[in-house]
Amino acid sequence: MKRDKKILAAVLALVIVTQVYVFSITSSIYSENGFAIGFPEDANNPKIGLYLMYMIAPVLFLLFFTSGSMYEITHGYGKILIIRNYSKTRLLMKKVLKNAGVLLSAVLLQCLVFWPFNHLFLPVKNGMVQSLLLYAIILHAIVLLQYLLELFIPAQTANLILFIYCFASCYAVQIFDVNDWLKIALFPSLMFGMQNGAVNGEAIYGVYLAVGVCLNLLLTALCIRKFKTTDIF
């Protein structure tokens, strides 16, 4: 398992490097640190879907990296610990915090890889820190949703559902004029600074930030509740 994780980490790094290369050959479309910035709201040509796929590719691959986390603690080492009366809540929170560290490391890696090449892309004058912050928060909420789904359905099925949901959410918000409530329902789209108001300094950013934090808390609580009632024997 550790060897598989190392291979996946190496492939993730390659995916991020490839993303920068793709961005560089179409530099008039992407912004600096484009993985967290997204496209302007008026970029609503249906063909934008292909470029959007390049943008969210690392997110989808991160789901591969964290896939099976619930299986590990319900059928692997976690089962042995629980048999020894180890707290289910503590066990789940250790997994959540561990993968949160992985996600933050992945975001940092993206920043470091993009940094030498940002001058090639469209400049972003405001909201970079805010964009990166909400990008990480929403990314973690997506992974928590993955945990919750895995407690009900196989990991492969959960991944497929999340892949479709993430792309469909980002594509729909980019193409169509949706209201704030629908954006919240399609919350993966809030990863991007152009869509969450960070780049344009919109007041709605504070609302979306609060939504992102609340989503993390709610999904964590739901995961704990479901995990505590899951029979692993």
mmCIF file with all atom_site columns, C-alpha atoms in Angstrom:
data_model
loop_
_atom_site.group_PDB
_atom_site.id
_atom_site.type_symbol
_atom_site.label_atom_id
_atom_site.label_alt_id
_atom_site.label_comp_id
_atom_site.label_asym_id
_atom_site.label_entity_id
_atom_site.label_seq_id
_atom_site.pdbx_PDB_ins_code
_atom_site.Cartn_x
_atom_site.Cartn_y
_atom_site.Cartn_z
_atom_site.occupancy
_atom_site.B_iso_or_equiv
_atom_site.pdbx_formal_charge
_atom_site.auth_seq_id
_atom_site.auth_comp_id
_atom_site.auth_asym_id
_atom_site.auth_atom_id
_atom_site.pdbx_PDB_model_num
ATOM 1   C CA . MET A 1 1   ? 0.000   0.000  0.000   1.00 0.00 ? 1   MET A CA 1
ATOM 2   C CA . LYS A 1 2   ? 2.818   2.420  0.897   1.00 0.00 ? 2   LYS A CA 1
ATOM 3   C CA . ARG A 1 3   ? 4.521   1.615  -2.394  1.00 0.00 ? 3   ARG A CA 1
ATOM 4   C CA . ASP A 1 4   ? 1.284   2.311  -4.276  1.00 0.00 ? 4   ASP A CA 1
ATOM 5   C CA . LYS A 1 5   ? 0.940   5.659  -2.501  1.00 0.00 ? 5   LYS A CA 1
ATOM 6   C CA . LYS A 1 6   ? 4.496   6.612  -3.467  1.00 0.00 ? 6   LYS A CA 1
ATOM 7   C CA . ILE A 1 7   ? 3.769   5.755  -7.097  1.00 0.00 ? 7   ILE A CA 1
ATOM 8   C CA . LEU A 1 8   ? 0.546   7.769  -6.999  1.00 0.00 ? 8   LEU A CA 1
ATOM 9   C CA . ALA A 1 9   ? 2.394   10.726 -5.442  1.00 0.00 ? 9   ALA A CA 1
ATOM 10  C CA . ALA A 1 10  ? 4.978   10.613 -8.227  1.00 0.00 ? 10  ALA A CA 1
ATOM 11  C CA . VAL A 1 11  ? 2.248   10.454 -10.868 1.00 0.00 ? 11  VAL A CA 1
ATOM 12  C CA . LEU A 1 12  ? 0.426   13.370 -9.199  1.00 0.00 ? 12  LEU A CA 1
ATOM 13  C CA . ALA A 1 13  ? 3.603   15.451 -9.426  1.00 0.00 ? 13  ALA A CA 1
ATOM 14  C CA . LEU A 1 14  ? 3.846   14.510 -13.109 1.00 0.00 ? 14  LEU A CA 1
ATOM 15  C CA . VAL A 1 15  ? 0.210   15.496 -13.642 1.00 0.00 ? 15  VAL A CA 1
ATOM 16  C CA . ILE A 1 16  ? 0.883   18.933 -12.115 1.00 0.00 ? 16  ILE A CA 1
ATOM 17  C CA . VAL A 1 17  ? 3.982   19.448 -14.284 1.00 0.00 ? 17  VAL A CA 1
ATOM 18  C CA . THR A 1 18  ? 1.994   18.358 -17.344 1.00 0.00 ? 18  THR A CA 1
ATOM 19  C CA . GLN A 1 19  ? -0.745  20.807 -16.368 1.00 0.00 ? 19  GLN A CA 1
ATOM 20  C CA . VAL A 1 20  ? 1.750   23.677 -16.358 1.00 0.00 ? 20  VAL A CA 1
ATOM 21  C CA . TYR A 1 21  ? 3.006   22.608 -19.795 1.00 0.00 ? 21  TYR A CA 1
ATOM 22  C CA . VAL A 1 22  ? -0.522  22.520 -21.215 1.00 0.00 ? 22  VAL A CA 1
ATOM 23  C CA . PHE A 1 23  ? -1.201  25.928 -19.686 1.00 0.00 ? 23  PHE A CA 1
ATOM 24  C CA . SER A 1 24  ? 1.998   27.326 -21.215 1.00 0.00 ? 24  SER A CA 1
ATOM 25  C CA . ILE A 1 25  ? 1.109   26.322 -24.788 1.00 0.00 ? 25  ILE A CA 1
ATOM 26  C CA . THR A 1 26  ? -2.298  27.990 -24.391 1.00 0.00 ? 26  THR A CA 1
ATOM 27  C CA . SER A 1 27  ? -1.132  30.830 -22.147 1.00 0.00 ? 27  SER A CA 1
ATOM 28  C CA . SER A 1 28  ? -3.700  33.307 -23.475 1.00 0.00 ? 28  SER A CA 1
ATOM 29  C CA . ILE A 1 29  ? -6.469  31.259 -21.839 1.00 0.00 ? 29  ILE A CA 1
ATOM 30  C CA . TYR A 1 30  ? -5.097  30.496 -18.369 1.00 0.00 ? 30  TYR A CA 1
ATOM 31  C CA . SER A 1 31  ? -4.230  32.814 -15.491 1.00 0.00 ? 31  SER A CA 1
ATOM 32  C CA . GLU A 1 32  ? -1.270  32.651 -13.142 1.00 0.00 ? 32  GLU A CA 1
ATOM 33  C CA . ASN A 1 33  ? -1.836  29.926 -10.556 1.00 0.00 ? 33  ASN A CA 1
ATOM 34  C CA . GLY A 1 34  ? -4.715  29.040 -12.846 1.00 0.00 ? 34  GLY A CA 1
ATOM 35  C CA . PHE A 1 35  ? -5.444  25.811 -10.986 1.00 0.00 ? 35  PHE A CA 1
ATOM 36  C CA . ALA A 1 36  ? -7.054  27.942 -8.244  1.00 0.00 ? 36  ALA A CA 1
ATOM 37  C CA . ILE A 1 37  ? -8.168  30.935 -10.332 1.00 0.00 ? 37  ILE A CA 1
ATOM 38  C CA . GLY A 1 38  ? -10.282 29.468 -13.110 1.00 0.00 ? 38  GLY A CA 1
ATOM 39  C CA . PHE A 1 39  ? -11.704 31.287 -16.098 1.00 0.00 ? 39  PHE A CA 1
ATOM 40  C CA . PRO A 1 40  ? -13.473 34.668 -16.229 1.00 0.00 ? 40  PRO A CA 1
ATOM 41  C CA . GLU A 1 41  ? -17.246 34.414 -15.893 1.00 0.00 ? 41  GLU A CA 1
ATOM 42  C CA . ASP A 1 42  ? -17.714 35.596 -19.490 1.00 0.00 ? 42  ASP A CA 1
ATOM 43  C CA . ALA A 1 43  ? -15.696 32.606 -20.802 1.00 0.00 ? 43  ALA A CA 1
ATOM 44  C CA . ASN A 1 44  ? -18.856 30.617 -21.438 1.00 0.00 ? 44  ASN A CA 1
ATOM 45  C CA . ASN A 1 45  ? -18.227 28.974 -24.792 1.00 0.00 ? 45  ASN A CA 1
ATOM 46  C CA . PRO A 1 46  ? -19.239 25.287 -24.513 1.00 0.00 ? 46  PRO A CA 1
ATOM 47  C CA . LYS A 1 47  ? -15.797 24.341 -25.881 1.00 0.00 ? 47  LYS A CA 1
ATOM 48  C CA . ILE A 1 48  ? -14.285 25.621 -22.624 1.00 0.00 ? 48  ILE A CA 1
ATOM 49  C CA . GLY A 1 49  ? -14.995 22.161 -21.218 1.00 0.00 ? 49  GLY A CA 1
ATOM 50  C CA . LEU A 1 50  ? -11.763 20.760 -22.656 1.00 0.00 ? 50  LEU A CA 1
ATOM 51  C CA . TYR A 1 51  ? -9.645  23.493 -21.056 1.00 0.00 ? 51  TYR A CA 1
ATOM 52  C CA . LEU A 1 52  ? -11.590 23.049 -17.826 1.00 0.00 ? 52  LEU A CA 1
ATOM 53  C CA . MET A 1 53  ? -10.668 19.375 -17.773 1.00 0.00 ? 53  MET A CA 1
ATOM 54  C CA . TYR A 1 54  ? -6.985  20.295 -17.847 1.00 0.00 ? 54  TYR A CA 1
ATOM 55  C CA . MET A 1 55  ? -7.587  22.676 -14.964 1.00 0.00 ? 55  MET A CA 1
ATOM 56  C CA . ILE A 1 56  ? -9.257  20.182 -12.641 1.00 0.00 ? 56  ILE A CA 1
ATOM 57  C CA . ALA A 1 57  ? -7.111  17.175 -13.616 1.00 0.00 ? 57  ALA A CA 1
ATOM 58  C CA . PRO A 1 58  ? -4.990  17.337 -10.408 1.00 0.00 ? 58  PRO A CA 1
ATOM 59  C CA . VAL A 1 59  ? -8.167  17.464 -8.314  1.00 0.00 ? 59  VAL A CA 1
ATOM 60  C CA . LEU A 1 60  ? -9.489  14.318 -9.938  1.00 0.00 ? 60  LEU A CA 1
ATOM 61  C CA . PHE A 1 61  ? -6.164  12.593 -9.470  1.00 0.00 ? 61  PHE A CA 1
ATOM 62  C CA . LEU A 1 62  ? -6.045  13.573 -5.804  1.00 0.00 ? 62  LEU A CA 1
ATOM 63  C CA . LEU A 1 63  ? -9.299  11.663 -5.422  1.00 0.00 ? 63  LEU A CA 1
ATOM 64  C CA . PHE A 1 64  ? -7.465  8.597  -6.712  1.00 0.00 ? 64  PHE A CA 1
ATOM 65  C CA . PHE A 1 65  ? -4.783  9.203  -4.094  1.00 0.00 ? 65  PHE A CA 1
ATOM 66  C CA . THR A 1 66  ? -7.253  9.391  -1.201  1.00 0.00 ? 66  THR A CA 1
ATOM 67  C CA . SER A 1 67  ? -9.556  6.710  -2.607  1.00 0.00 ? 67  SER A CA 1
ATOM 68  C CA . GLY A 1 68  ? -10.050 3.717  -0.335  1.00 0.00 ? 68  GLY A CA 1
ATOM 69  C CA . SER A 1 69  ? -9.354  5.638  2.866   1.00 0.00 ? 69  SER A CA 1
ATOM 70  C CA . MET A 1 70  ? -12.524 4.311  4.473   1.00 0.00 ? 70  MET A CA 1
ATOM 71  C CA . TYR A 1 71  ? -11.774 0.766  3.362   1.00 0.00 ? 71  TYR A CA 1
ATOM 72  C CA . GLU A 1 72  ? -8.418  0.971  5.142   1.00 0.00 ? 72  GLU A CA 1
ATOM 73  C CA . ILE A 1 73  ? -10.026 1.743  8.483   1.00 0.00 ? 73  ILE A CA 1
ATOM 74  C CA . THR A 1 74  ? -13.018 -0.580 8.125   1.00 0.00 ? 74  THR A CA 1
ATOM 75  C CA . HIS A 1 75  ? -11.232 -3.621 6.678   1.00 0.00 ? 75  HIS A CA 1
ATOM 76  C CA . GLY A 1 76  ? -7.512  -3.000 7.216   1.00 0.00 ? 76  GLY A CA 1
ATOM 77  C CA . TYR A 1 77  ? -5.511  -1.813 10.197  1.00 0.00 ? 77  TYR A CA 1
ATOM 78  C CA . GLY A 1 78  ? -8.500  0.130  11.532  1.00 0.00 ? 78  GLY A CA 1
ATOM 79  C CA . LYS A 1 79  ? -10.463 -3.073 12.103  1.00 0.00 ? 79  LYS A CA 1
ATOM 80  C CA . ILE A 1 80  ? -7.728  -4.428 14.359  1.00 0.00 ? 80  ILE A CA 1
ATOM 81  C CA . LEU A 1 81  ? -7.570  -1.187 16.347  1.00 0.00 ? 81  LEU A CA 1
ATOM 82  C CA . ILE A 1 82  ? -11.336 -1.069 16.825  1.00 0.00 ? 82  ILE A CA 1
ATOM 83  C CA . ILE A 1 83  ? -11.360 -4.662 18.033  1.00 0.00 ? 83  ILE A CA 1
ATOM 84  C CA . ARG A 1 84  ? -8.912  -3.439 20.703  1.00 0.00 ? 84  ARG A CA 1
ATOM 85  C CA . ASN A 1 85  ? -11.474 -0.776 21.744  1.00 0.00 ? 85  ASN A CA 1
ATOM 86  C CA . TYR A 1 86  ? -9.749  2.100  19.925  1.00 0.00 ? 86  TYR A CA 1
ATOM 87  C CA . SER A 1 87  ? -12.089 5.085  19.514  1.00 0.00 ? 87  SER A CA 1
ATOM 88  C CA . LYS A 1 88  ? -13.788 5.129  16.117  1.00 0.00 ? 88  LYS A CA 1
ATOM 89  C CA . THR A 1 89  ? -14.003 8.914  16.215  1.00 0.00 ? 89  THR A CA 1
ATOM 90  C CA . ARG A 1 90  ? -10.306 9.268  16.985  1.00 0.00 ? 90  ARG A CA 1
ATOM 91  C CA . LEU A 1 91  ? -9.393  6.775  14.257  1.00 0.00 ? 91  LEU A CA 1
ATOM 92  C CA . LEU A 1 92  ? -11.455 8.625  11.646  1.00 0.00 ? 92  LEU A CA 1
ATOM 93  C CA . MET A 1 93  ? -10.111 12.037 12.678  1.00 0.00 ? 93  MET A CA 1
ATOM 94  C CA . LYS A 1 94  ? -6.535  10.783 12.380  1.00 0.00 ? 94  LYS A CA 1
ATOM 95  C CA . LYS A 1 95  ? -7.303  9.720  8.806   1.00 0.00 ? 95  LYS A CA 1
ATOM 96  C CA . VAL A 1 96  ? -8.994  13.068 8.060   1.00 0.00 ? 96  VAL A CA 1
ATOM 97  C CA . LEU A 1 97  ? -6.068  15.072 9.439   1.00 0.00 ? 97  LEU A CA 1
ATOM 98  C CA . LYS A 1 98  ? -3.516  12.909 7.645   1.00 0.00 ? 98  LYS A CA 1
ATOM 99  C CA . ASN A 1 99  ? -5.200  13.387 4.284   1.00 0.00 ? 99  ASN A CA 1
ATOM 100 C CA . ALA A 1 100 ? -5.696  17.107 5.013   1.00 0.00 ? 100 ALA A CA 1
ATOM 101 C CA . GLY A 1 101 ? -1.905  17.317 5.283   1.00 0.00 ? 101 GLY A CA 1
ATOM 102 C CA . VAL A 1 102 ? -1.604  15.495 1.961   1.00 0.00 ? 102 VAL A CA 1
ATOM 103 C CA . LEU A 1 103 ? -3.986  17.959 0.294   1.00 0.00 ? 103 LEU A CA 1
ATOM 104 C CA . LEU A 1 104 ? -2.159  20.992 1.689   1.00 0.00 ? 104 LEU A CA 1
ATOM 105 C CA . SER A 1 105 ? 1.128   19.517 0.444   1.00 0.00 ? 105 SER A CA 1
ATOM 106 C CA . ALA A 1 106 ? -0.418  19.031 -3.002  1.00 0.00 ? 106 ALA A CA 1
ATOM 107 C CA . VAL A 1 107 ? -1.610  22.656 -3.096  1.00 0.00 ? 107 VAL A CA 1
ATOM 108 C CA . LEU A 1 108 ? 1.851   23.831 -2.034  1.00 0.00 ? 108 LEU A CA 1
ATOM 109 C CA . LEU A 1 109 ? 3.406   21.662 -4.746  1.00 0.00 ? 109 LEU A CA 1
ATOM 110 C CA . GLN A 1 110 ? 1.108   23.227 -7.342  1.00 0.00 ? 110 GLN A CA 1
ATOM 111 C CA . CYS A 1 111 ? 2.126   26.708 -6.185  1.00 0.00 ? 111 CYS A CA 1
ATOM 112 C CA . LEU A 1 112 ? 5.822   25.835 -6.341  1.00 0.00 ? 112 LEU A CA 1
ATOM 113 C CA . VAL A 1 113 ? 5.570   24.298 -9.813  1.00 0.00 ? 113 VAL A CA 1
ATOM 114 C CA . PHE A 1 114 ? 3.566   27.238 -11.168 1.00 0.00 ? 114 PHE A CA 1
ATOM 115 C CA . TRP A 1 115 ? 5.732   29.937 -9.568  1.00 0.00 ? 115 TRP A CA 1
ATOM 116 C CA . PRO A 1 116 ? 8.562   30.041 -12.192 1.00 0.00 ? 116 PRO A CA 1
ATOM 117 C CA . PHE A 1 117 ? 6.017   30.098 -15.034 1.00 0.00 ? 117 PHE A CA 1
ATOM 118 C CA . ASN A 1 118 ? 3.356   32.484 -13.741 1.00 0.00 ? 118 ASN A CA 1
ATOM 119 C CA . HIS A 1 119 ? 4.775   35.351 -15.814 1.00 0.00 ? 119 HIS A CA 1
ATOM 120 C CA . LEU A 1 120 ? 3.662   33.454 -18.939 1.00 0.00 ? 120 LEU A CA 1
ATOM 121 C CA . PHE A 1 121 ? -0.005  33.510 -17.977 1.00 0.00 ? 121 PHE A CA 1
ATOM 122 C CA . LEU A 1 122 ? -2.673  36.175 -17.608 1.00 0.00 ? 122 LEU A CA 1
ATOM 123 C CA . PRO A 1 123 ? -1.884  38.320 -14.535 1.00 0.00 ? 123 PRO A CA 1
ATOM 124 C CA . VAL A 1 124 ? -4.121  38.295 -11.472 1.00 0.00 ? 124 VAL A CA 1
ATOM 125 C CA . LYS A 1 125 ? -3.960  41.562 -9.571  1.00 0.00 ? 125 LYS A CA 1
ATOM 126 C CA . ASN A 1 126 ? -6.073  40.753 -6.517  1.00 0.00 ? 126 ASN A CA 1
ATOM 127 C CA . GLY A 1 127 ? -7.349  37.887 -4.421  1.00 0.00 ? 127 GLY A CA 1
ATOM 128 C CA . MET A 1 128 ? -4.594  35.316 -4.937  1.00 0.00 ? 128 MET A CA 1
ATOM 129 C CA . VAL A 1 129 ? -4.276  34.362 -1.253  1.00 0.00 ? 129 VAL A CA 1
ATOM 130 C CA . GLN A 1 130 ? -8.059  34.263 -0.873  1.00 0.00 ? 130 GLN A CA 1
ATOM 131 C CA . SER A 1 131 ? -8.343  32.068 -3.972  1.00 0.00 ? 131 SER A CA 1
ATOM 132 C CA . LEU A 1 132 ? -5.754  29.594 -2.701  1.00 0.00 ? 132 LEU A CA 1
ATOM 133 C CA . LEU A 1 133 ? -7.413  29.465 0.723   1.00 0.00 ? 133 LEU A CA 1
ATOM 134 C CA . LEU A 1 134 ? -10.877 28.618 -0.588  1.00 0.00 ? 134 LEU A CA 1
ATOM 135 C CA . TYR A 1 135 ? -9.377  26.242 -3.169  1.00 0.00 ? 135 TYR A CA 1
ATOM 136 C CA . ALA A 1 136 ? -7.843  24.191 -0.338  1.00 0.00 ? 136 ALA A CA 1
ATOM 137 C CA . ILE A 1 137 ? -11.018 24.326 1.773   1.00 0.00 ? 137 ILE A CA 1
ATOM 138 C CA . ILE A 1 138 ? -13.305 23.186 -1.051  1.00 0.00 ? 138 ILE A CA 1
ATOM 139 C CA . LEU A 1 139 ? -10.819 20.529 -2.110  1.00 0.00 ? 139 LEU A CA 1
ATOM 140 C CA . HIS A 1 140 ? -10.924 19.118 1.417   1.00 0.00 ? 140 HIS A CA 1
ATOM 141 C CA . ALA A 1 141 ? -14.733 19.184 1.393   1.00 0.00 ? 141 ALA A CA 1
ATOM 142 C CA . ILE A 1 142 ? -14.703 17.126 -1.817  1.00 0.00 ? 142 ILE A CA 1
ATOM 143 C CA . VAL A 1 143 ? -12.452 14.532 -0.168  1.00 0.00 ? 143 VAL A CA 1
ATOM 144 C CA . LEU A 1 144 ? -14.728 14.423 2.894   1.00 0.00 ? 144 LEU A CA 1
ATOM 145 C CA . LEU A 1 145 ? -17.642 13.760 0.568   1.00 0.00 ? 145 LEU A CA 1
ATOM 146 C CA . GLN A 1 146 ? -15.571 10.935 -0.880  1.00 0.00 ? 146 GLN A CA 1
ATOM 147 C CA . TYR A 1 147 ? -15.197 9.457  2.630   1.00 0.00 ? 147 TYR A CA 1
ATOM 148 C CA . LEU A 1 148 ? -18.930 9.663  3.227   1.00 0.00 ? 148 LEU A CA 1
ATOM 149 C CA . LEU A 1 149 ? -19.789 7.995  -0.083  1.00 0.00 ? 149 LEU A CA 1
ATOM 150 C CA . GLU A 1 150 ? -17.287 5.211  0.575   1.00 0.00 ? 150 GLU A CA 1
ATOM 151 C CA . LEU A 1 151 ? -19.168 4.334  3.763   1.00 0.00 ? 151 LEU A CA 1
ATOM 152 C CA . PHE A 1 152 ? -22.195 3.502  1.599   1.00 0.00 ? 152 PHE A CA 1
ATOM 153 C CA . ILE A 1 153 ? -20.811 2.333  -1.771  1.00 0.00 ? 153 ILE A CA 1
ATOM 154 C CA . PRO A 1 154 ? -17.564 0.861  -3.171  1.00 0.00 ? 154 PRO A CA 1
ATOM 155 C CA . ALA A 1 155 ? -14.636 3.277  -3.552  1.00 0.00 ? 155 ALA A CA 1
ATOM 156 C CA . GLN A 1 156 ? -14.551 2.944  -7.357  1.00 0.00 ? 156 GLN A CA 1
ATOM 157 C CA . THR A 1 157 ? -18.230 3.883  -7.629  1.00 0.00 ? 157 THR A CA 1
ATOM 158 C CA . ALA A 1 158 ? -17.739 6.804  -5.225  1.00 0.00 ? 158 ALA A CA 1
ATOM 159 C CA . ASN A 1 159 ? -14.856 8.080  -7.348  1.00 0.00 ? 159 ASN A CA 1
ATOM 160 C CA . LEU A 1 160 ? -16.886 7.869  -10.555 1.00 0.00 ? 160 LEU A CA 1
ATOM 161 C CA . ILE A 1 161 ? -19.739 9.811  -8.973  1.00 0.00 ? 161 ILE A CA 1
ATOM 162 C CA . LEU A 1 162 ? -17.343 12.476 -7.689  1.00 0.00 ? 162 LEU A CA 1
ATOM 163 C CA . PHE A 1 163 ? -15.529 12.788 -11.029 1.00 0.00 ? 163 PHE A CA 1
ATOM 164 C CA . ILE A 1 164 ? -18.823 13.427 -12.805 1.00 0.00 ? 164 ILE A CA 1
ATOM 165 C CA . TYR A 1 165 ? -20.105 15.737 -10.066 1.00 0.00 ? 165 TYR A CA 1
ATOM 166 C CA . CYS A 1 166 ? -16.935 17.865 -9.948  1.00 0.00 ? 166 CYS A CA 1
ATOM 167 C CA . PHE A 1 167 ? -16.668 18.322 -13.689 1.00 0.00 ? 167 PHE A CA 1
ATOM 168 C CA . ALA A 1 168 ? -20.405 18.849 -14.195 1.00 0.00 ? 168 ALA A CA 1
ATOM 169 C CA . SER A 1 169 ? -20.492 21.425 -11.368 1.00 0.00 ? 169 SER A CA 1
ATOM 170 C CA . CYS A 1 170 ? -17.549 23.436 -12.682 1.00 0.00 ? 170 CYS A CA 1
ATOM 171 C CA . TYR A 1 171 ? -18.779 23.231 -16.283 1.00 0.00 ? 171 TYR A CA 1
ATOM 172 C CA . ALA A 1 172 ? -22.374 24.197 -15.474 1.00 0.00 ? 172 ALA A CA 1
ATOM 173 C CA . VAL A 1 173 ? -21.353 27.215 -13.379 1.00 0.00 ? 173 VAL A CA 1
ATOM 174 C CA . GLN A 1 174 ? -18.909 28.318 -16.092 1.00 0.00 ? 174 GLN A CA 1
ATOM 175 C CA . ILE A 1 175 ? -21.361 27.996 -18.977 1.00 0.00 ? 175 ILE A CA 1
ATOM 176 C CA . PHE A 1 176 ? -24.662 29.035 -17.435 1.00 0.00 ? 176 PHE A CA 1
ATOM 177 C CA . ASP A 1 177 ? -25.736 32.066 -15.424 1.00 0.00 ? 177 ASP A CA 1
ATOM 178 C CA . VAL A 1 178 ? -26.484 30.427 -12.069 1.00 0.00 ? 178 VAL A CA 1
ATOM 179 C CA . ASN A 1 179 ? -27.528 32.038 -8.814  1.00 0.00 ? 179 ASN A CA 1
ATOM 180 C CA . ASP A 1 180 ? -25.619 31.861 -5.545  1.00 0.00 ? 180 ASP A CA 1
ATOM 181 C CA . TRP A 1 181 ? -27.744 29.045 -4.123  1.00 0.00 ? 181 TRP A CA 1
ATOM 182 C CA . LEU A 1 182 ? -27.088 26.831 -7.121  1.00 0.00 ? 182 LEU A CA 1
ATOM 183 C CA . LYS A 1 183 ? -23.382 27.603 -6.890  1.00 0.00 ? 183 LYS A CA 1
ATOM 184 C CA . ILE A 1 184 ? -23.438 26.361 -3.311  1.00 0.00 ? 184 ILE A CA 1
ATOM 185 C CA . ALA A 1 185 ? -25.231 23.187 -4.418  1.00 0.00 ? 185 ALA A CA 1
ATOM 186 C CA . LEU A 1 186 ? -22.516 22.786 -7.064  1.00 0.00 ? 186 LEU A CA 1
ATOM 187 C CA . PHE A 1 187 ? -19.831 23.604 -4.495  1.00 0.00 ? 187 PHE A CA 1
ATOM 188 C CA . PRO A 1 188 ? -16.773 22.181 -6.370  1.00 0.00 ? 188 PRO A CA 1
ATOM 189 C CA . SER A 1 189 ? -17.052 25.236 -8.643  1.00 0.00 ? 189 SER A CA 1
ATOM 190 C CA . LEU A 1 190 ? -16.240 27.431 -5.635  1.00 0.00 ? 190 LEU A CA 1
ATOM 191 C CA . MET A 1 191 ? -12.612 26.259 -5.835  1.00 0.00 ? 191 MET A CA 1
ATOM 192 C CA . PHE A 1 192 ? -11.894 28.950 -8.404  1.00 0.00 ? 192 PHE A CA 1
ATOM 193 C CA . GLY A 1 193 ? -11.186 32.580 -7.583  1.00 0.00 ? 193 GLY A CA 1
ATOM 194 C CA . MET A 1 194 ? -13.060 33.828 -10.640 1.00 0.00 ? 194 MET A CA 1
ATOM 195 C CA . GLN A 1 195 ? -16.221 32.061 -9.472  1.00 0.00 ? 195 GLN A CA 1
ATOM 196 C CA . ASN A 1 196 ? -16.054 32.630 -5.712  1.00 0.00 ? 196 ASN A CA 1
ATOM 197 C CA . GLY A 1 197 ? -15.506 36.399 -5.886  1.00 0.00 ? 197 GLY A CA 1
ATOM 198 C CA . ALA A 1 198 ? -11.921 36.411 -4.590  1.00 0.00 ? 198 ALA A CA 1
ATOM 199 C CA . VAL A 1 199 ? -10.316 37.851 -7.736  1.00 0.00 ? 199 VAL A CA 1
ATOM 200 C CA . ASN A 1 200 ? -12.903 40.583 -8.180  1.00 0.00 ? 200 ASN A CA 1
ATOM 201 C CA . GLY A 1 201 ? -13.063 41.461 -4.487  1.00 0.00 ? 201 GLY A CA 1
ATOM 202 C CA . GLU A 1 202 ? -16.769 40.673 -4.218  1.00 0.00 ? 202 GLU A CA 1
ATOM 203 C CA . ALA A 1 203 ? -18.494 40.587 -0.837  1.00 0.00 ? 203 ALA A CA 1
ATOM 204 C CA . ILE A 1 204 ? -19.984 37.189 -1.687  1.00 0.00 ? 204 ILE A CA 1
ATOM 205 C CA . TYR A 1 205 ? -16.526 35.681 -1.149  1.00 0.00 ? 205 TYR A CA 1
ATOM 206 C CA . GLY A 1 206 ? -17.058 35.861 2.623   1.00 0.00 ? 206 GLY A CA 1
ATOM 207 C CA . VAL A 1 207 ? -20.305 33.919 2.251   1.00 0.00 ? 207 VAL A CA 1
ATOM 208 C CA . TYR A 1 208 ? -18.672 31.239 0.125   1.00 0.00 ? 208 TYR A CA 1
ATOM 209 C CA . LEU A 1 209 ? -15.769 30.991 2.573   1.00 0.00 ? 209 LEU A CA 1
ATOM 210 C CA . ALA A 1 210 ? -18.220 30.431 5.422   1.00 0.00 ? 210 ALA A CA 1
ATOM 211 C CA . VAL A 1 211 ? -20.056 27.852 3.305   1.00 0.00 ? 211 VAL A CA 1
ATOM 212 C CA . GLY A 1 212 ? -16.779 26.034 2.653   1.00 0.00 ? 212 GLY A CA 1
ATOM 213 C CA . VAL A 1 213 ? -15.926 25.889 6.368   1.00 0.00 ? 213 VAL A CA 1
ATOM 214 C CA . CYS A 1 214 ? -19.464 24.758 7.265   1.00 0.00 ? 214 CYS A CA 1
ATOM 215 C CA . LEU A 1 215 ? -19.364 22.068 4.575   1.00 0.00 ? 215 LEU A CA 1
ATOM 216 C CA . ASN A 1 216 ? -16.171 20.685 6.073   1.00 0.00 ? 216 ASN A CA 1
ATOM 217 C CA . LEU A 1 217 ? -17.680 20.617 9.556   1.00 0.00 ? 217 LEU A CA 1
ATOM 218 C CA . LEU A 1 218 ? -20.969 19.098 8.365   1.00 0.00 ? 218 LEU A CA 1
ATOM 219 C CA . LEU A 1 219 ? -19.331 16.389 6.249   1.00 0.00 ? 219 LEU A CA 1
ATOM 220 C CA . THR A 1 220 ? -16.914 15.544 9.067   1.00 0.00 ? 220 THR A CA 1
ATOM 221 C CA . ALA A 1 221 ? -19.841 15.169 11.493  1.00 0.00 ? 221 ALA A CA 1
ATOM 222 C CA . LEU A 1 222 ? -21.768 12.995 9.019   1.00 0.00 ? 222 LEU A CA 1
ATOM 223 C CA . CYS A 1 223 ? -18.721 10.802 8.426   1.00 0.00 ? 223 CYS A CA 1
ATOM 224 C CA . ILE A 1 224 ? -18.207 10.327 12.176  1.00 0.00 ? 224 ILE A CA 1
ATOM 225 C CA . ARG A 1 225 ? -21.879 9.511  12.724  1.00 0.00 ? 225 ARG A CA 1
ATOM 226 C CA . LYS A 1 226 ? -22.004 6.992  9.888   1.00 0.00 ? 226 LYS A CA 1
ATOM 227 C CA . PHE A 1 227 ? -18.669 5.428  10.795  1.00 0.00 ? 227 PHE A CA 1
ATOM 228 C CA . LYS A 1 228 ? -19.697 4.948  14.431  1.00 0.00 ? 228 LYS A CA 1
ATOM 229 C CA . THR A 1 229 ? -22.794 3.000  13.308  1.00 0.00 ? 229 THR A CA 1
ATOM 230 C CA . THR A 1 230 ? -20.967 0.951  10.672  1.00 0.00 ? 230 THR A CA 1
ATOM 231 C CA . ASP A 1 231 ? -20.587 -2.724 11.511  1.00 0.00 ? 231 ASP A CA 1
ATOM 232 C CA . ILE A 1 232 ? -17.059 -3.756 10.571  1.00 0.00 ? 232 ILE A CA 1
ATOM 233 C CA . PHE A 1 233 ? -17.227 -7.323 11.888  1.00 0.00 ? 233 PHE A CA 1
#
